[in-house]
PDB file of C-alpha atoms in Angstrom:
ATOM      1  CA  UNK M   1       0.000   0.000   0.000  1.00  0.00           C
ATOM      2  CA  UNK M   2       1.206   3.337  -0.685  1.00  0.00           C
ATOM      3  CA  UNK M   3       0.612   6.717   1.193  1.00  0.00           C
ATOM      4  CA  UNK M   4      -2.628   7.349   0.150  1.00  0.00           C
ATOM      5  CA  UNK M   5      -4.175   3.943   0.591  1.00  0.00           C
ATOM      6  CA  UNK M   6      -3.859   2.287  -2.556  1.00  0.00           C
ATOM      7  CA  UNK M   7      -3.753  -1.141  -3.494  1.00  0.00           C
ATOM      8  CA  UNK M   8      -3.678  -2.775  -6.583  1.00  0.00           C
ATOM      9  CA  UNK M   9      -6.148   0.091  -7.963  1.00  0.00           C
ATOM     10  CA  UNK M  10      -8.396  -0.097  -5.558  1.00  0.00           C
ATOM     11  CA  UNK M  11      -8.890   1.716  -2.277  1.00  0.00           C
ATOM     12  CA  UNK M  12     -10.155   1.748   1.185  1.00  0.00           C
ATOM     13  CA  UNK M  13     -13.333   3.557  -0.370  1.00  0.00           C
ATOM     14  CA  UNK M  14     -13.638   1.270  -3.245  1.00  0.00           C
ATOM     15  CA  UNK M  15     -17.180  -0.680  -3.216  1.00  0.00           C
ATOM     16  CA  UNK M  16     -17.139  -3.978  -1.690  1.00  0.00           C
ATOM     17  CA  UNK M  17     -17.361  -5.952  -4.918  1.00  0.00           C
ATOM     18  CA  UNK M  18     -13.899  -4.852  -5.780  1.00  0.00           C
ATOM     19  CA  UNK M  19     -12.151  -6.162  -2.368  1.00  0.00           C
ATOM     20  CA  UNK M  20     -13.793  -9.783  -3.276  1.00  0.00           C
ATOM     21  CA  UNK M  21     -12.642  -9.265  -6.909  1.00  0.00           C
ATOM     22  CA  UNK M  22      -9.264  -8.218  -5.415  1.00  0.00           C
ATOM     23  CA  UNK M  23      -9.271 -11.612  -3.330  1.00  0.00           C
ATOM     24  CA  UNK M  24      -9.782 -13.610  -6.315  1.00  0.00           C
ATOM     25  CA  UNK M  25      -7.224 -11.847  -8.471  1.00  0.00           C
ATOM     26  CA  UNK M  26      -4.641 -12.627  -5.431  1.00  0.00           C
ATOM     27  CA  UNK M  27      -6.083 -16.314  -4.766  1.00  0.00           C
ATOM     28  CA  UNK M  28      -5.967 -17.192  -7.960  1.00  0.00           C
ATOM     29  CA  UNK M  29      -1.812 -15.591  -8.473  1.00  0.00           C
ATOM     30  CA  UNK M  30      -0.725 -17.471  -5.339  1.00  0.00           C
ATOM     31  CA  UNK M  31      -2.138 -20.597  -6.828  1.00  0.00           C
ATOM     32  CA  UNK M  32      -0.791 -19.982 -10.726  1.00  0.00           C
ATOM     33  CA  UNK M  33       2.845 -19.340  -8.610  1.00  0.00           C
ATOM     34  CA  UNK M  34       2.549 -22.709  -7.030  1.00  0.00           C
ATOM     35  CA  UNK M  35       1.249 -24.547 -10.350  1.00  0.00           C
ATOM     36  CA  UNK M  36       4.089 -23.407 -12.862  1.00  0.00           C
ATOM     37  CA  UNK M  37       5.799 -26.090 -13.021  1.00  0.00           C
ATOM     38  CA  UNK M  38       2.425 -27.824 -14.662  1.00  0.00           C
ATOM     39  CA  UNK M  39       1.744 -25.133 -16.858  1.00  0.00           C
ATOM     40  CA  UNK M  40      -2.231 -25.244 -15.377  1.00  0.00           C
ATOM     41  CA  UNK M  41      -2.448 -21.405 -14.202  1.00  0.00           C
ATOM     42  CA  UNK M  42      -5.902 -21.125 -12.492  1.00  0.00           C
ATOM     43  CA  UNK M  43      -7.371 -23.439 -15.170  1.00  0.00           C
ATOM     44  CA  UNK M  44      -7.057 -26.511 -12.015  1.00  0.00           C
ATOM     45  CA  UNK M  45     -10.546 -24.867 -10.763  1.00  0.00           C
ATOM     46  CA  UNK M  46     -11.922 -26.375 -13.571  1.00  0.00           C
ATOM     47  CA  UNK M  47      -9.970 -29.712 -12.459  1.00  0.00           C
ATOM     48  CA  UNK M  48     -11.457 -28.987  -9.493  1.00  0.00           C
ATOM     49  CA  UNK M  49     -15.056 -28.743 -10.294  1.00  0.00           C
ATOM     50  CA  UNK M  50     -14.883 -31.769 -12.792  1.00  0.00           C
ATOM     51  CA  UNK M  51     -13.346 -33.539  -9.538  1.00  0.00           C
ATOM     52  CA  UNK M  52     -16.132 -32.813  -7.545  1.00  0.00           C
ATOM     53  CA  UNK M  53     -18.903 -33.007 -10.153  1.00  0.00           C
ATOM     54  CA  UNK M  54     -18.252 -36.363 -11.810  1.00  0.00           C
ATOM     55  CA  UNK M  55     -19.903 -36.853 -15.400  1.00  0.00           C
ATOM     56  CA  UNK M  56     -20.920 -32.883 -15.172  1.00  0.00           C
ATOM     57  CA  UNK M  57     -20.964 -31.441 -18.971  1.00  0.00           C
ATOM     58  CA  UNK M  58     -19.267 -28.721 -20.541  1.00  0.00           C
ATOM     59  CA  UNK M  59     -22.129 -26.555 -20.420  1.00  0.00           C
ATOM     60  CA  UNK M  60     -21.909 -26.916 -16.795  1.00  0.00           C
ATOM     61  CA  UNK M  61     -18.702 -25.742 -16.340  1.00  0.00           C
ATOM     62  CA  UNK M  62     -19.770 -22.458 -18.558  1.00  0.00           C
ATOM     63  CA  UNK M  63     -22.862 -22.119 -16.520  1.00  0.00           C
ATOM     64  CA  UNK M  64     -20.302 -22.684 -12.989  1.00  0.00           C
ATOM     65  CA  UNK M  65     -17.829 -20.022 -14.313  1.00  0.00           C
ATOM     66  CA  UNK M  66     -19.711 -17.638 -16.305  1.00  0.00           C
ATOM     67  CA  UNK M  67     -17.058 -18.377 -19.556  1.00  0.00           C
ATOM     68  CA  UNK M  68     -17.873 -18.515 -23.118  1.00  0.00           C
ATOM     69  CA  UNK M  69     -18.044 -22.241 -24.871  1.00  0.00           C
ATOM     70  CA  UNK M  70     -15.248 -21.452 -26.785  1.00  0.00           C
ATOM     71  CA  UNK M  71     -13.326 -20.364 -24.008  1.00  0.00           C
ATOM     72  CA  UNK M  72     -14.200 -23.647 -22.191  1.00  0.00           C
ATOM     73  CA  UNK M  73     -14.036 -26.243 -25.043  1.00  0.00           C
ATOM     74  CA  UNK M  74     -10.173 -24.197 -25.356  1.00  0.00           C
ATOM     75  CA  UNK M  75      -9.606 -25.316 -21.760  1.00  0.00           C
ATOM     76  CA  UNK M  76     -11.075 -28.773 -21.866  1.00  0.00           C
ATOM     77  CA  UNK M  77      -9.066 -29.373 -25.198  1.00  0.00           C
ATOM     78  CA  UNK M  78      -5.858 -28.573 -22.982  1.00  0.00           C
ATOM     79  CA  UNK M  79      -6.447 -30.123 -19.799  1.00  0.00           C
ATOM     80  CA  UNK M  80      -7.426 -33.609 -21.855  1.00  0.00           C
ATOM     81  CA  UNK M  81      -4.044 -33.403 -23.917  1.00  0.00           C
ATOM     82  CA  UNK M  82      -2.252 -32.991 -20.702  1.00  0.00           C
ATOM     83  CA  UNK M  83      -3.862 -36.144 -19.011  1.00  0.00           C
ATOM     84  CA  UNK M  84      -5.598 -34.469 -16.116  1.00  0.00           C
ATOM     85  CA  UNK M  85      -9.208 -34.962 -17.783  1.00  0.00           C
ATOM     86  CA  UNK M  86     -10.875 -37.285 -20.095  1.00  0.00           C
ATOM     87  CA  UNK M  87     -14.847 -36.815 -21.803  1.00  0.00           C
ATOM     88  CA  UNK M  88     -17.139 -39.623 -22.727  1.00  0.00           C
ATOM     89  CA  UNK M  89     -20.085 -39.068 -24.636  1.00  0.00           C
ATOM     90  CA  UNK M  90     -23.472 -39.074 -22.639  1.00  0.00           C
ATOM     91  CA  UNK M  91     -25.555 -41.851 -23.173  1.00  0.00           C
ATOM     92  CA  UNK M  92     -28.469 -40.216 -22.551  1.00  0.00           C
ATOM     93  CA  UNK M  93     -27.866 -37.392 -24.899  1.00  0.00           C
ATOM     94  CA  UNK M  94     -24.950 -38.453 -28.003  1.00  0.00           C
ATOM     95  CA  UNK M  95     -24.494 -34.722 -28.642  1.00  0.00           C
ATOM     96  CA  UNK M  96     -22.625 -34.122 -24.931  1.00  0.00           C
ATOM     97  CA  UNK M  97     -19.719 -35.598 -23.397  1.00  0.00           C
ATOM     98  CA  UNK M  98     -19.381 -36.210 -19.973  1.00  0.00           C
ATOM     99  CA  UNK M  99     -16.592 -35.259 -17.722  1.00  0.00           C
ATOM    100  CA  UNK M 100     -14.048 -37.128 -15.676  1.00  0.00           C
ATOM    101  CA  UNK M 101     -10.720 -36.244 -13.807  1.00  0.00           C
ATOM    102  CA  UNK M 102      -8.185 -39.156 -15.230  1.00  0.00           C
ATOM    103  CA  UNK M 103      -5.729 -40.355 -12.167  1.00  0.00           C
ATOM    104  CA  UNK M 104      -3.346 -38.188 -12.923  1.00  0.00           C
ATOM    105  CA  UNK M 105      -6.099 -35.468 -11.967  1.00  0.00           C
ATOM    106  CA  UNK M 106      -7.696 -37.044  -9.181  1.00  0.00           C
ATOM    107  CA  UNK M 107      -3.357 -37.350  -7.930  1.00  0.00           C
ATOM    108  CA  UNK M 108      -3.645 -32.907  -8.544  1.00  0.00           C
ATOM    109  CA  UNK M 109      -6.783 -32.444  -5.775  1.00  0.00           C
ATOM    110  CA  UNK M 110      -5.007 -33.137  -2.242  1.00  0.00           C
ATOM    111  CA  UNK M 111      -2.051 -30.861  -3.567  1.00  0.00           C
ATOM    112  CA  UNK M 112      -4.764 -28.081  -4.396  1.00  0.00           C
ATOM    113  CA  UNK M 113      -6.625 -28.254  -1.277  1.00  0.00           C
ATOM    114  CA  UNK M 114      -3.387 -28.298   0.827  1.00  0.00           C
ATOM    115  CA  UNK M 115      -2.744 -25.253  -1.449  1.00  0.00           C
ATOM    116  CA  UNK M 116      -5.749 -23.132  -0.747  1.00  0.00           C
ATOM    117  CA  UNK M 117      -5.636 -24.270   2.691  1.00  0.00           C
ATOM    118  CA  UNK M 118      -2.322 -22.652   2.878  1.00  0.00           C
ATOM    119  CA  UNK M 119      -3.147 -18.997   1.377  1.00  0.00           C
ATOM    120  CA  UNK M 120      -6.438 -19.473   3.820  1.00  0.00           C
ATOM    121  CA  UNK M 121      -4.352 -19.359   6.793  1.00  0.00           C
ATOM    122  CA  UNK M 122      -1.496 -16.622   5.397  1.00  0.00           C
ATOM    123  CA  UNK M 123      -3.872 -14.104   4.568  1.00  0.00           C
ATOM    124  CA  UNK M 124      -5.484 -14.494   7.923  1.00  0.00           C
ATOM    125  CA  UNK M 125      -8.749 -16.915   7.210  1.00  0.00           C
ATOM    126  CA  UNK M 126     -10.095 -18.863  10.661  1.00  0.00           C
ATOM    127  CA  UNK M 127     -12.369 -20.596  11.701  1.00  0.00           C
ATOM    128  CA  UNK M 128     -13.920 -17.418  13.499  1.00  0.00           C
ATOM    129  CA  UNK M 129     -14.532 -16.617   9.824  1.00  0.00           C
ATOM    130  CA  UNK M 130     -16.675 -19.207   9.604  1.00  0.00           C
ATOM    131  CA  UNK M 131     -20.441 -16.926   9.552  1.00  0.00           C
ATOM    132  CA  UNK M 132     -18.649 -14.291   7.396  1.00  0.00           C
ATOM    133  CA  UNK M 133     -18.114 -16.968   4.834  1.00  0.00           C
ATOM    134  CA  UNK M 134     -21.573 -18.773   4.922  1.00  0.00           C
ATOM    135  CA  UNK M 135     -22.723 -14.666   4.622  1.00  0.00           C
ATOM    136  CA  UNK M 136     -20.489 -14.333   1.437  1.00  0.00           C
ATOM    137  CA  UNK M 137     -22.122 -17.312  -0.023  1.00  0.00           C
ATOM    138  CA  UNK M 138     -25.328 -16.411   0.494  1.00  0.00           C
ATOM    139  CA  UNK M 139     -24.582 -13.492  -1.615  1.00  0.00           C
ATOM    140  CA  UNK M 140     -23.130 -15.297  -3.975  1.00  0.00           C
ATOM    141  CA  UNK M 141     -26.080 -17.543  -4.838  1.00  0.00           C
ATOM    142  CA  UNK M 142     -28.485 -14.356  -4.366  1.00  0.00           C
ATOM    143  CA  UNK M 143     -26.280 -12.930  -7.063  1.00  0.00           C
ATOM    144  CA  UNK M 144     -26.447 -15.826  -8.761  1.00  0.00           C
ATOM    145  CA  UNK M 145     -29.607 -16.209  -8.374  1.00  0.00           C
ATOM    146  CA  UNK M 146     -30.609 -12.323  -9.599  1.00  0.00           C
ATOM    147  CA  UNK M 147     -28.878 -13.062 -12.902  1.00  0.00           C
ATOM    148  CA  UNK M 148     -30.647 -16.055 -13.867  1.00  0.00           C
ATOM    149  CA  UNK M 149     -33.598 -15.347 -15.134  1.00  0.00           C
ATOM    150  CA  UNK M 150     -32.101 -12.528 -17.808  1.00  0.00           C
TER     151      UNK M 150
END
């Protein structure tokens, strides 16, 4: 911060929305800075959510992260040619695939979550926390929620 209370182009009178964007920026940094060496950047969310959403479709994952299909399909392309992925198609419906995290992904999650864990505690994230968060996510999925229907 400098001497007029800047950081990272925002400031102490910024709105709120820009001090969660400004976590998320910085979450997702620390976690490209520990990845590098895989050449995954923040696209091991999407590891992430495949992980915990077995046989979820692309359009999920567009839906999850508000990104375009190209921009997904992009991503998916990548994380399959790398190993960390793989897509069946859906039986129910020939046209979509289904996703799954190959071993090599499911062998990426403990790492993450020890990860996240880790910039949890160093930016100062307890368990006293714990009603603040619940609060965020509530207006997260009231957000969520508000958009929906447009």
């Amino acid at each position: 911060m400098d001497s007029e209370g800047y950081y990272q182009a925002i400031t102490r009178k910024s709105p709120f929305i820009a001090w969660i964007h400004n976590i998320s920026l910085n979450q997702q940094k620390y976690i490209k800075s520990k990845f590098k060496d895989l050449n995954l950047g923040h696209d091991v969310r999407y590891i992430m959510f495949i992980y915990d959403n077995p046989n979820c479709s692309q359009e999920d994952l567009v839906n999850m992260f508000s990104q375009s299909k190209g921009n997904i399909a992009k991503v998916l392309r990548k994380l399959e040619d790398l190993g960390y992925i793989k897509r069946q198609i859906n039986p129910e419906n020939r046209r979509k695939y289904m996703l799954t995290t190959t071993e090599r992904g499911e062998d990426l999650v403990p790492t993450f979550r020890q990860i996240s864990k880790d910039w949890e505690k160093e930016v100062g994230i307890t368990d006293e926390d714990y009603e603040l968060i619940q609060r965020i996510q509530e207006i997260a999925i009231n957000a969520m929620k508000l958009v929906e229907g447009e």
